[in-house]
Short mmCIF file of C-alpha atoms and ligand atoms in Angstrom, two decimals:
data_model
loop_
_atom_site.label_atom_id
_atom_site.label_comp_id
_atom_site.label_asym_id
_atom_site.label_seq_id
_atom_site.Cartn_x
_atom_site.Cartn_y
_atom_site.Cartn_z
CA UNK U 1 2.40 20.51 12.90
CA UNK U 2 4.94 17.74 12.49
CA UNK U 3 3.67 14.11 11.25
CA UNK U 4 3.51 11.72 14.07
CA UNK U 5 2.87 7.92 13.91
CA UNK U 6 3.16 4.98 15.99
CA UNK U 7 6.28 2.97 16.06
CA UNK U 8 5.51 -0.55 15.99
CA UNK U 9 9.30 -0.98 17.63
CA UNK U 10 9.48 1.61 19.68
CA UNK U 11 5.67 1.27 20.78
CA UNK U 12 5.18 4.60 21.03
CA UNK U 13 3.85 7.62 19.06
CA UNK U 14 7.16 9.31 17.30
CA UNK U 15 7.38 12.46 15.34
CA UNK U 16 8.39 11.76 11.62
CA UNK U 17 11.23 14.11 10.28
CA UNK U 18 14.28 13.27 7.98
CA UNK U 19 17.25 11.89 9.57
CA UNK U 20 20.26 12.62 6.66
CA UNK U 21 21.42 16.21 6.14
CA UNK U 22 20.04 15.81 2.55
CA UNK U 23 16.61 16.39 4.21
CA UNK U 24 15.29 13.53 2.01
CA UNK U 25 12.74 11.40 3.51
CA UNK U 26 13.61 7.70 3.10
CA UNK U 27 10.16 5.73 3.01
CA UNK U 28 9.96 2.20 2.19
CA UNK U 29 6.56 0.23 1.68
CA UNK U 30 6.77 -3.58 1.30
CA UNK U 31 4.65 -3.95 -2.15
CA UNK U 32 2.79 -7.02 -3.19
CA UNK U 33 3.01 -10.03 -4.81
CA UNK U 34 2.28 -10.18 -8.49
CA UNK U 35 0.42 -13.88 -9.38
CA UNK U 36 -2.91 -12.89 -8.70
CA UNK U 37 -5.03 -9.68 -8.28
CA UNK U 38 -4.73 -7.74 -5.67
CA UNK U 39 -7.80 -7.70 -3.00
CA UNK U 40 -9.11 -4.97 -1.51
CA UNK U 41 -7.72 -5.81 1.55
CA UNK U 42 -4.43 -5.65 0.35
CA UNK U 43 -5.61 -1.84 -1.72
CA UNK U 44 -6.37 -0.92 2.14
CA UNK U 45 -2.73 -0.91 3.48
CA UNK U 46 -1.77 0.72 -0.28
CA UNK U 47 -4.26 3.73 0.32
CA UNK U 48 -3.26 4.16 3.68
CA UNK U 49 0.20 4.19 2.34
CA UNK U 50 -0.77 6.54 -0.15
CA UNK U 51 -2.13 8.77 2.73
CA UNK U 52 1.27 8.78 4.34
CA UNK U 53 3.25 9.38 0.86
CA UNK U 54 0.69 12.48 0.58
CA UNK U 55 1.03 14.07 3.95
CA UNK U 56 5.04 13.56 3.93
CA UNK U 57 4.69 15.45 0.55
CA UNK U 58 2.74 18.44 2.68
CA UNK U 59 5.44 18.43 5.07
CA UNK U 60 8.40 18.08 3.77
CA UNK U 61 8.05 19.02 -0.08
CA UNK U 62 7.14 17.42 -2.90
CA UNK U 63 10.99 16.60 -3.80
CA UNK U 64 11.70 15.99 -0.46
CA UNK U 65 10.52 12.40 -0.07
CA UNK U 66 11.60 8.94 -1.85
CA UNK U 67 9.23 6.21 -1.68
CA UNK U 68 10.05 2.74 -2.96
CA UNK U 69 7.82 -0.02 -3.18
CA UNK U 70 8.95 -2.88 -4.54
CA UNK U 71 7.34 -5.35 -6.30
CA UNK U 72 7.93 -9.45 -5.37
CA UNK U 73 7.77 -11.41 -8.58
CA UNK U 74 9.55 -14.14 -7.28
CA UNK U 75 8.63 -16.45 -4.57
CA UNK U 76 6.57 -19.62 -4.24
CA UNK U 77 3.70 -18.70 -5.11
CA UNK U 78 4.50 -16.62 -8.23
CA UNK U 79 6.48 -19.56 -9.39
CA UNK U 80 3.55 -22.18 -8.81
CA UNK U 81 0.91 -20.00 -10.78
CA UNK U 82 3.71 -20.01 -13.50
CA UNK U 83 3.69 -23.79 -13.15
CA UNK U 84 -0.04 -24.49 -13.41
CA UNK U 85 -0.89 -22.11 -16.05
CA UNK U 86 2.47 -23.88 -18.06
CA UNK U 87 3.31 -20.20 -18.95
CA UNK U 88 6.91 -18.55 -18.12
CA UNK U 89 6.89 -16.62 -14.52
CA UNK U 90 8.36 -13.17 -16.26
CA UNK U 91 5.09 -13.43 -18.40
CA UNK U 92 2.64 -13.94 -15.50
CA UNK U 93 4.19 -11.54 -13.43
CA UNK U 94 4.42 -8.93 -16.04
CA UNK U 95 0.33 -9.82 -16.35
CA UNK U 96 -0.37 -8.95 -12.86
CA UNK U 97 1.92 -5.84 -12.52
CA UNK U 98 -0.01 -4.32 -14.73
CA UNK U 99 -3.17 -5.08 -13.52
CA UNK U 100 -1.75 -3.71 -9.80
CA UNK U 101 -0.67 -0.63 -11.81
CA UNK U 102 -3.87 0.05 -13.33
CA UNK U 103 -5.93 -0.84 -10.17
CA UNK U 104 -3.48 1.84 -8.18
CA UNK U 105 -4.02 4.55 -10.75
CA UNK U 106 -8.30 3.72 -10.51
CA UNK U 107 -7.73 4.36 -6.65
CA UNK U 108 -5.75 7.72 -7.31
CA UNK U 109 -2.37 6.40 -5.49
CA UNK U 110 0.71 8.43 -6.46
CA UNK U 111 3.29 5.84 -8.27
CA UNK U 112 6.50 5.17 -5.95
CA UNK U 113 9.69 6.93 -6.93
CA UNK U 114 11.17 3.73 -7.38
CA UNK U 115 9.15 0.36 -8.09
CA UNK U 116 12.31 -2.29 -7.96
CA UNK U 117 11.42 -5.73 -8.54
CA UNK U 118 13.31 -8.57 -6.96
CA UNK U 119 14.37 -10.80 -10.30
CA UNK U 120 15.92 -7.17 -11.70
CA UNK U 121 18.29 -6.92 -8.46
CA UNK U 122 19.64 -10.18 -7.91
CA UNK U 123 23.68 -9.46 -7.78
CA UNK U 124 22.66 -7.42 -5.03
CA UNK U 125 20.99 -10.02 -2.89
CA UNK U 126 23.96 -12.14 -3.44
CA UNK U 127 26.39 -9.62 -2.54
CA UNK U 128 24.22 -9.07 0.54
CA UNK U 129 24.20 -13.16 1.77
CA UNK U 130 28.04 -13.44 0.88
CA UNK U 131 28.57 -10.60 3.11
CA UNK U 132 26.50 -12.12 5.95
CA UNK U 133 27.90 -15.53 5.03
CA UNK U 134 31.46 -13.78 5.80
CA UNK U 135 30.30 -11.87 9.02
CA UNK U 136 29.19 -15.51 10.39
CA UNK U 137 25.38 -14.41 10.28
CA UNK U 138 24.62 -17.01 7.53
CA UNK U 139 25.78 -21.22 6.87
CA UNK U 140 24.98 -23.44 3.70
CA UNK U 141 23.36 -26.43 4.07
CA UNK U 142 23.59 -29.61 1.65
CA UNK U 143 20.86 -28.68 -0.87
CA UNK U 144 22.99 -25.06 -2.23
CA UNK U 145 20.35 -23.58 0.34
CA UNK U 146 21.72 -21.05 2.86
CA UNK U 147 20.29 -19.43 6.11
CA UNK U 148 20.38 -16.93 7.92
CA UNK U 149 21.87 -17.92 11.47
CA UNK U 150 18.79 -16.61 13.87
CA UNK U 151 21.13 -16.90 16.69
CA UNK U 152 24.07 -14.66 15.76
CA UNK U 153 22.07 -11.21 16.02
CA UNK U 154 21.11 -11.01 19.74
CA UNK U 155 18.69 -7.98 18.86
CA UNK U 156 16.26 -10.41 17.19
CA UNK U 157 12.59 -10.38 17.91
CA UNK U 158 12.72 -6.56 19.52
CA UNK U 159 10.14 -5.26 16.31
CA UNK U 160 7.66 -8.95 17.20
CA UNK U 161 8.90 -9.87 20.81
CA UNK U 162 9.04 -13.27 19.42
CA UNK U 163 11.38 -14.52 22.08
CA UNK U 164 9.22 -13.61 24.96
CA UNK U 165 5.98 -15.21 22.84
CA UNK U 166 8.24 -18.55 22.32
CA UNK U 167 9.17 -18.94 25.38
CA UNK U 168 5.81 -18.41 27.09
CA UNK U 169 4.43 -21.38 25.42
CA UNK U 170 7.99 -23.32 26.13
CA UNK U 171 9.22 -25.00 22.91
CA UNK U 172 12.64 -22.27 23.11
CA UNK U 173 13.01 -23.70 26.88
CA UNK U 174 12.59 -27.33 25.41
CA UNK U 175 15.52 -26.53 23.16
CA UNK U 176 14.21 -28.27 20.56
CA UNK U 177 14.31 -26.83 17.11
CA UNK U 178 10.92 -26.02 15.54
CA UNK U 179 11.04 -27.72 12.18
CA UNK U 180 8.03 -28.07 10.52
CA UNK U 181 9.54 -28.59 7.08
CA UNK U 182 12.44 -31.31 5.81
CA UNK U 183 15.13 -28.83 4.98
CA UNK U 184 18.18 -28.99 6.67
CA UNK U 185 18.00 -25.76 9.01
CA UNK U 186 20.08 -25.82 12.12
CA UNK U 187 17.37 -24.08 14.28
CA UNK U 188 13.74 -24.14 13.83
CA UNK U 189 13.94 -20.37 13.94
CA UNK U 190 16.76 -19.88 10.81
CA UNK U 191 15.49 -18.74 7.60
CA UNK U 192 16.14 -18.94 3.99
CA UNK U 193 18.01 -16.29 2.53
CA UNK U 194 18.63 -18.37 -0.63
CA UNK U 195 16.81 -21.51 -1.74
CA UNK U 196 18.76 -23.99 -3.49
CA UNK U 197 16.97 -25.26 -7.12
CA UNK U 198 14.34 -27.92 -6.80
CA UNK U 199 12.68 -29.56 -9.72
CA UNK U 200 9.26 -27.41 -9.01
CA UNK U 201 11.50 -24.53 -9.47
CA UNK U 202 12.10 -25.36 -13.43
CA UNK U 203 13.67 -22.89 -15.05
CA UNK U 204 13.56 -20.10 -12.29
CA UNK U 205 17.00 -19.93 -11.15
CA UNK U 206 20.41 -18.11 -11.04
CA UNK U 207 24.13 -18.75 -10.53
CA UNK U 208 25.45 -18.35 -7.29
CA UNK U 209 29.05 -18.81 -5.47
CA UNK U 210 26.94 -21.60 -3.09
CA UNK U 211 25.03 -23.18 -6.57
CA UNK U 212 21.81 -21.95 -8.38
CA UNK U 213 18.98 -21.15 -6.91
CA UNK U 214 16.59 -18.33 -5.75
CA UNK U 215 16.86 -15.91 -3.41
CA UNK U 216 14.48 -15.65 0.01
CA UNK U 217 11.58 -13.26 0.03
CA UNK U 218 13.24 -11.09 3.19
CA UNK U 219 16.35 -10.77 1.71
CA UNK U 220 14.68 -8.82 -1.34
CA UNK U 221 13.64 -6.28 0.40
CA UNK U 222 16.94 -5.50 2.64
CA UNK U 223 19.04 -5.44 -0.93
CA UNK U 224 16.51 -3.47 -2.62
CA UNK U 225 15.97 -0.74 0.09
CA UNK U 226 19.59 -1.13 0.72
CA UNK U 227 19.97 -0.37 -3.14
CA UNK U 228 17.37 2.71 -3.65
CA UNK U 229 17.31 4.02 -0.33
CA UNK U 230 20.74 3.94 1.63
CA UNK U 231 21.51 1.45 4.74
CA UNK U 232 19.39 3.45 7.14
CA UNK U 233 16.01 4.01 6.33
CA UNK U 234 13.65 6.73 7.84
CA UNK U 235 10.23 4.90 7.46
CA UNK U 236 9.42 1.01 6.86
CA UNK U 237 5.86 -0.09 6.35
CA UNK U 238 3.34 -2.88 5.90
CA UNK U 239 0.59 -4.61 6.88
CA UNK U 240 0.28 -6.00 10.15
CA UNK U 241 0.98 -9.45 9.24
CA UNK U 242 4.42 -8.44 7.94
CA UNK U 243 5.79 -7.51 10.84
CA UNK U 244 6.57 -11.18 11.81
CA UNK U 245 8.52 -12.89 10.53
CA UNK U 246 9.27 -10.49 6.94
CA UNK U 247 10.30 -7.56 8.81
CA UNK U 248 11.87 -8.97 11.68
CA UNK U 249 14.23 -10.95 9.39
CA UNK U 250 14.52 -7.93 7.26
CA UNK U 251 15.80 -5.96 10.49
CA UNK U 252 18.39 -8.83 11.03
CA UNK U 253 19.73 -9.13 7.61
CA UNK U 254 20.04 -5.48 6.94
CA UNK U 255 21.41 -4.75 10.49
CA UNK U 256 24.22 -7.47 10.47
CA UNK U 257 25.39 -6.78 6.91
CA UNK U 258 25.59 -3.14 7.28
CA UNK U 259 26.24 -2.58 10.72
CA UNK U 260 23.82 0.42 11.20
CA UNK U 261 20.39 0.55 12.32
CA UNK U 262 17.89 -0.38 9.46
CA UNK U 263 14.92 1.60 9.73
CA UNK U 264 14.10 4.29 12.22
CA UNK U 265 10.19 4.20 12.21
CA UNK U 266 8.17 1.23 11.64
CA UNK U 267 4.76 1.47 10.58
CA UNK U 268 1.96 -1.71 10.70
CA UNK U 269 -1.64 -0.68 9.35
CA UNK U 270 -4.51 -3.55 10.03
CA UNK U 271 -6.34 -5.60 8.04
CA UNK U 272 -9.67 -5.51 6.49
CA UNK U 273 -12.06 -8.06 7.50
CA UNK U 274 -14.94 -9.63 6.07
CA UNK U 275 -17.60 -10.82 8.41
CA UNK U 276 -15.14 -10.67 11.19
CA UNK U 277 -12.11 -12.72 9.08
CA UNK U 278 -9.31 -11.31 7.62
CA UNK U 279 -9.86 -11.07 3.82
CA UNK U 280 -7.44 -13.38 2.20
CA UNK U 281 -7.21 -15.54 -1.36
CA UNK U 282 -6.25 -18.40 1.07
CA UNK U 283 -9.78 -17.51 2.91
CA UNK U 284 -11.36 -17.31 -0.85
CA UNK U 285 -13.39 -14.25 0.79
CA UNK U 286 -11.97 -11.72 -1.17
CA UNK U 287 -13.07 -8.75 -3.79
CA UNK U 288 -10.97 -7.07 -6.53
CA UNK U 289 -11.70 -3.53 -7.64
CA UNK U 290 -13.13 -5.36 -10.93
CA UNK U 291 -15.77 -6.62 -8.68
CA UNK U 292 -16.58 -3.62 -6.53
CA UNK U 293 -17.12 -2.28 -10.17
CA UNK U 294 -18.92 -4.91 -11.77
CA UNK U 295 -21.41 -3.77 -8.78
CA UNK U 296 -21.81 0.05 -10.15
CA UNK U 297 -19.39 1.24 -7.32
CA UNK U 298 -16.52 3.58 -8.10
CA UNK U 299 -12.96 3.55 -7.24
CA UNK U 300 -12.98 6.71 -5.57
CA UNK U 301 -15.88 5.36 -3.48
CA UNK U 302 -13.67 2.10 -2.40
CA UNK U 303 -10.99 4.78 -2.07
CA UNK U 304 -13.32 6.80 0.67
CA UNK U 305 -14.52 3.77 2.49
CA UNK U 306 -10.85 1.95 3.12
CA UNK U 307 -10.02 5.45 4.35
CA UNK U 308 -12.98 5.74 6.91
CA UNK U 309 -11.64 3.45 9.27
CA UNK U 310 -8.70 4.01 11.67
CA UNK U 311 -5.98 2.50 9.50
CA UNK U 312 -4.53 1.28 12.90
CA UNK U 313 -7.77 -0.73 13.53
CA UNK U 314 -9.28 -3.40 11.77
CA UNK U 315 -12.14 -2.53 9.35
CA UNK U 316 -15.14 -4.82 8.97
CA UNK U 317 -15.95 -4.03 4.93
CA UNK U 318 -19.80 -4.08 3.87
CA UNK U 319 -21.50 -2.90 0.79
CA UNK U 320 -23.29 -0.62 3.21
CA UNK U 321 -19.83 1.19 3.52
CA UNK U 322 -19.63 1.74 -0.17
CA UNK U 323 -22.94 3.22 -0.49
CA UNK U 324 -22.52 5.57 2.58
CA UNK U 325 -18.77 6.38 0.63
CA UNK U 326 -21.40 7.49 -2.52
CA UNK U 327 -22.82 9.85 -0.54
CA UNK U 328 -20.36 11.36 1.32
CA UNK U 329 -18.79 11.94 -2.80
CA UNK U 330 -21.37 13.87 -3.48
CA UNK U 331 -21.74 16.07 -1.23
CA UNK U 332 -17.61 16.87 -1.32
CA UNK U 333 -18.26 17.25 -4.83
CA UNK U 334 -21.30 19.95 -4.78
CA UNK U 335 -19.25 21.93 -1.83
CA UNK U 336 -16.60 22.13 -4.48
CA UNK U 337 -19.17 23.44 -7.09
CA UNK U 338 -20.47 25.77 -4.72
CA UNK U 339 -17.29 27.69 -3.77
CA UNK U 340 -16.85 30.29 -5.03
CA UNK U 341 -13.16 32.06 -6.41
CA UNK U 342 -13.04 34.84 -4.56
CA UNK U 343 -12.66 32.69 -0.84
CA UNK U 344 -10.01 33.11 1.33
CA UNK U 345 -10.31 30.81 4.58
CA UNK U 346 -8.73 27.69 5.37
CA UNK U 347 -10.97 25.67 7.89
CA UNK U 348 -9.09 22.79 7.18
CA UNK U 349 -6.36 22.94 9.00
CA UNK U 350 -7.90 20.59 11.80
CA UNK U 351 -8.11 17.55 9.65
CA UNK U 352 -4.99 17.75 7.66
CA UNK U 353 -3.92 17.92 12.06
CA UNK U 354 -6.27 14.62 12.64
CA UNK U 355 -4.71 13.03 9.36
CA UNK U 356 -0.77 13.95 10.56
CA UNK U 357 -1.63 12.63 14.03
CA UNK U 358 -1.54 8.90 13.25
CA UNK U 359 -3.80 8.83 10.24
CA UNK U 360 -6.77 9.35 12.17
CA UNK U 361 -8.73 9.20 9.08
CA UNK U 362 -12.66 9.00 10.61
CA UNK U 363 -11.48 11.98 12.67
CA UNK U 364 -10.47 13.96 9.63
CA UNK U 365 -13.61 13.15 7.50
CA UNK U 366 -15.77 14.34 10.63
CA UNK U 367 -14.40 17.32 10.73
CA UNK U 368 -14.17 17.90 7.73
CA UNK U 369 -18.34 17.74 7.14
CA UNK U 370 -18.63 20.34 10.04
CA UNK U 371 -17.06 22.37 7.63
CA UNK U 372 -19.35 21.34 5.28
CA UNK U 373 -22.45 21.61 6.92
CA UNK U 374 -21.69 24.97 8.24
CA UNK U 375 -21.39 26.41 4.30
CA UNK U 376 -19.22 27.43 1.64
CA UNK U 377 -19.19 30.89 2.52
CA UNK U 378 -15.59 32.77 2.21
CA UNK U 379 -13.49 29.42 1.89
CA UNK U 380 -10.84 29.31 -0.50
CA UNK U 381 -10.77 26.69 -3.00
CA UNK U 382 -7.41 26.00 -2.85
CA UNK U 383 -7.86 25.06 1.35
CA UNK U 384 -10.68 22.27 -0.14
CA UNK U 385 -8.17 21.02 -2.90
CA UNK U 386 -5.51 21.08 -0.12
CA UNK U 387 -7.34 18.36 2.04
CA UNK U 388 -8.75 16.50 -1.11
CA UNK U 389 -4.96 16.01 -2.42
CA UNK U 390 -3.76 14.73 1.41
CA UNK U 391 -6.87 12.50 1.30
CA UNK U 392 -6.55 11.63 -2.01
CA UNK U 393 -9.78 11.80 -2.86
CA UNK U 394 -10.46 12.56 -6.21
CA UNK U 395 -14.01 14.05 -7.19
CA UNK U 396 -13.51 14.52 -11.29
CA UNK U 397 -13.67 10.63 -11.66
CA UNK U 398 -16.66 10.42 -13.56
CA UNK U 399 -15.23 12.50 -16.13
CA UNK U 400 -12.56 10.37 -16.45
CA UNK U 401 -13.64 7.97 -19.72
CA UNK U 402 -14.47 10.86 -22.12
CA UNK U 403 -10.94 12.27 -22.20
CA UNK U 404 -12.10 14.49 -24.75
CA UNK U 405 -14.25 16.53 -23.22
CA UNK U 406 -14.20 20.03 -23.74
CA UNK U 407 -14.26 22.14 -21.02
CA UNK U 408 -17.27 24.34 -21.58
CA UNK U 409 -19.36 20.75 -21.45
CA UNK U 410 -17.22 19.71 -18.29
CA UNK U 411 -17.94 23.16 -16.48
CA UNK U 412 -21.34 22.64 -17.42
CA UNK U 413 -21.99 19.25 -16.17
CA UNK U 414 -20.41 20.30 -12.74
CA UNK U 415 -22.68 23.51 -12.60
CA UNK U 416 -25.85 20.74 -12.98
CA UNK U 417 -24.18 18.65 -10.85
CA UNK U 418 -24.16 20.81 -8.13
CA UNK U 419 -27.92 22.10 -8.88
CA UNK U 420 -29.35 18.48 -8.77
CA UNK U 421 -27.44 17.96 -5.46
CA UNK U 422 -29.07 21.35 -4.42
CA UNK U 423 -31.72 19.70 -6.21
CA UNK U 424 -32.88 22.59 -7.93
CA UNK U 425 -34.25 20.81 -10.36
CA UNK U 426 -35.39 23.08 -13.11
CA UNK U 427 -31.84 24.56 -13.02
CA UNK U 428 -30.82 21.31 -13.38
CA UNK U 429 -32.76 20.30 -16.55
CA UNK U 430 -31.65 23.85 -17.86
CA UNK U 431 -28.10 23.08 -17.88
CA UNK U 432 -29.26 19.82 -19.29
CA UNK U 433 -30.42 21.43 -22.23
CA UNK U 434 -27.31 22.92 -22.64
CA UNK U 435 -25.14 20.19 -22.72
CA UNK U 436 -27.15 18.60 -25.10
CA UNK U 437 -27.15 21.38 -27.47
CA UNK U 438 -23.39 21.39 -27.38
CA UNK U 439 -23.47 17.94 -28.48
CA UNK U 440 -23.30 15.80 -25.03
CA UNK U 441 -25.01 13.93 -23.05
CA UNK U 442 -24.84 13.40 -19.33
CA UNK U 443 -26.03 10.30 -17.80
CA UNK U 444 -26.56 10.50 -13.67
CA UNK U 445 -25.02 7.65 -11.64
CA UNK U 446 -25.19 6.59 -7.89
CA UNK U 447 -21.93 8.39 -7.55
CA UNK U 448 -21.23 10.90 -9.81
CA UNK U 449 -22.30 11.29 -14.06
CA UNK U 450 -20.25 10.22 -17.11
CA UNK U 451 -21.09 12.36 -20.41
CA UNK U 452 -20.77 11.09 -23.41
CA UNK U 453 -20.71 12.35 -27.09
CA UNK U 454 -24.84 12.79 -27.98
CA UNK U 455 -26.13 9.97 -29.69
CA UNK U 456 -27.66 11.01 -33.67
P1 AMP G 501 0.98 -9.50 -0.58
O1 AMP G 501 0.64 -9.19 -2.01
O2 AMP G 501 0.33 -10.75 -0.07
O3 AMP G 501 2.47 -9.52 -0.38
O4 AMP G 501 0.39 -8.33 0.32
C1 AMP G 501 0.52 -6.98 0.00
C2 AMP G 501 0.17 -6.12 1.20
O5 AMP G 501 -1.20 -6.29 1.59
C3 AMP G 501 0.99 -6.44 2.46
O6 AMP G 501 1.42 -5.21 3.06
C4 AMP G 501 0.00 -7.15 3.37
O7 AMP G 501 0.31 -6.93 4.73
C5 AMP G 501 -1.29 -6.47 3.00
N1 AMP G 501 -2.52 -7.26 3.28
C6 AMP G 501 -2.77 -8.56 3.05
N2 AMP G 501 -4.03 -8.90 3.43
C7 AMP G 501 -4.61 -7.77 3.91
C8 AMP G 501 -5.92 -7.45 4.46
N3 AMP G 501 -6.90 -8.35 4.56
N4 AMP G 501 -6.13 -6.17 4.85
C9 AMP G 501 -5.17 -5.23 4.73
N5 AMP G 501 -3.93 -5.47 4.23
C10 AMP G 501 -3.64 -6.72 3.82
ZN1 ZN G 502 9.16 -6.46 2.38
#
């Protein structure tokens, strides 16, 4: 069964398939913005992204797809932090990269193919607003600024239908330009595509033919897909608040430099709420993973309970969720335990059908526990790992921090795992006993069990 997804342009459910000869699957995900950790909210749209990388792998072969997400260390808000923490930006960004890295790799997402960051592809964004500046798309205004001319590409606002909101409330009618900043734009709706140096900027700047400055966050994306992925793109993707005015502008740009359509499917997940408002560091409602830990929940368990929801609905997140995420864990992970080799059935091909059907994620996990409910009996362990892998679910977590673990211990601890789930207990403290006299200890948690070298 093909992959289909609503288009946020189209409007419409499409069927996702490579468009080039090569048979490569183009797939670009805007990434984030590195001054700050990223909140769960933002790991949401990342997982479900992750979902999406996993099921075009499925479909299309593992070779078959390129993902790039890119990684915006350069903007106002990276350069403020910079400012107020009096350290250089390539240092503070570098800090939170990793962090996102590390926080990615807790929640089992697959790295992009290509990660390109905007300061490393700056002759590119140049080449890209000298080329608009010479189509007529773009002017320069007094400051060394330029902008893009909103004007010049009729097919603007078809991904937002921005023209049919503005005029609705009037102020395009008016003819007045919308200016709610002192820069020197000739309409309200232009944008930057380069930002000529201020003070505030400092030190954060580079040559260019119309003076130094910094480039506009919109134009980073169009040169960097335009770089690692071709003019014309197979799959674009956010978060629903990208969609206007990022992606819009990014349609524009691309479209008038290159003179071919940008991106054939566009792809908005929601956002995650807390207590009904979007969860935000401009809110100050946010959690990091660090927290969610700090509370004795795993990453696999935040994994599990970002996934529950529709991704194209908004998710209310409670601790309640987590702790329901637990439980479903462990019962994936004793169903594991309790197949046995020998299986050959694949009952799962329903949900990986729910998941290729517009991620519908709470479809797939329901189905997916009829399974389970109705027994182990004659299923192939490879079907389970199948599903797991497109879910990205990943039940050997606990086992993670003792990298040297031998396996006789690990295969042990997953045998008494699976009996105290059963909770056949004195098989349980049996294979307790046996751990220990190999040297280990396992210590039970909400979620799962760590083991750990015995103590003398
Ligand atoms: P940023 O680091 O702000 O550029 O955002 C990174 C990604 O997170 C973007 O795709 C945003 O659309 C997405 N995002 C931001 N807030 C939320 C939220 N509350 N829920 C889900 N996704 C979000
Ligand atoms: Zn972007």
């Amino acid at each position: 069964m093909p992959i289909r997804l609503f288009d946020s342009l189209s409007r419409d459910y499409r069927e996702l398939r490579p468009a080039q000869p090569d048979g490569l699957f183009r797939f670009y995900n805007c990434g984030p913005t590195v001054y700050a950790p990223a909140h769960i909210g933002n790991f949401r749209t990342f997982v479900v992204n992750d979902l999406l990388r996993r099921l075009l792998e499925l479909e299309f072969g593992k070779d078959k797809v390129k993902h790039v997400r890119n990684l915006t260390d350069v903007d106002d808000k990276t350069i403020r932090r910079a400012r107020e923490e009096g350290r250089p930006l390539a240092e503070v960004t570098r800090q939170w990269t990793e962090k996102f890295h590390a926080d990615c790799a807790a929640l089992n997402c697959l790295p992009p193919h290509v990660e390109p960051a905007a300061t490393g592809h700056i002759p590119e964004q140049i080449d890209m607003i000298a080329a608009l500046e010479r189509r007529g798309h773009a002017y320069r205004t007094e400051d060394g600024s330029v902008y893009f001319k909103v004007s010049s590409f009729p097919g603007y606002g078809a991904l937002s239908r921005v023209k049919e909101r503005e005029l609705r409330v009037g102020s395009a009618i008016s003819g007045k330009p919308q200016t709610h900043d002192a820069d020197e734009k000739e309409d309200g709706s232009d944008f930057a595509l380069w930002k000529g140096h201020k003070p505030d900027d400092g030190d954060t700047f580079w040559p260019a033919p119309w003076g130094r400055g910094r480039p506009g966050w919109h134009i980073e994306c169009s040169a960097m897909s335009k770089k690692h992925l071709g003019d014309t793109i197979d799959l674009h993707t956010g978060g629903v608040d990208l969609l206007f005015p990022h992606h819009e502008n990014e349609i524009a740009q691309s479209q008038c430099c290159n003179g071919t359509p940008f991106a054939l499917h566009w792809y908005h997940s929601e956002h995650l709420l807390v207590d009904g408002k979007k969860m935000s560091k401009s809110l100050g409602n946010l959690y990091t993973l660090d927290q969610i830990k700090e509370m004795g929940h795993s990453p696999s368990a935040l994994r599990y309970a970002l996934l529950a929801g529709h991704p194209r609905k908004q998710l209310n997140f409670t601790l309640d969720s987590l702790h329901a995420a637990e439980k479903a864990l462990a019962q994936l992970r004793a169903f594991r335990a309790s197949l046995a080799p020998g299986g050959t059935a694949d009952p799962f091909g329903p949900a990986l059908a729910a998941l290729q059907d517009d991620l519908n994620t709470p479809h797939a996990l329901g189905l997916i526990f009829t399974t389970l409910h109705a027994g182990p009996a004659g299923i192939a362990p490879a079907a389970f790992e199948r599903i797991l892998f497109a879910l990205g679910l990943d039940l050997t977590e606990a086992l993670k921090p003792v990298a040297n673990t031998p396996p006789e211990v690990t295969a042990l601890a997953e045998q008494r795992w699976a009996a105290k789930n059963a909770k056949n207990w004195a098989e349980a403290d049996r294979l307790r006993g046996a751990i220990a006299d190999l040297g280990w200890s396992m210590l039970d948690r909400k979620d799962g069990y760590t083991l750990e070298p015995a103590k003398k």
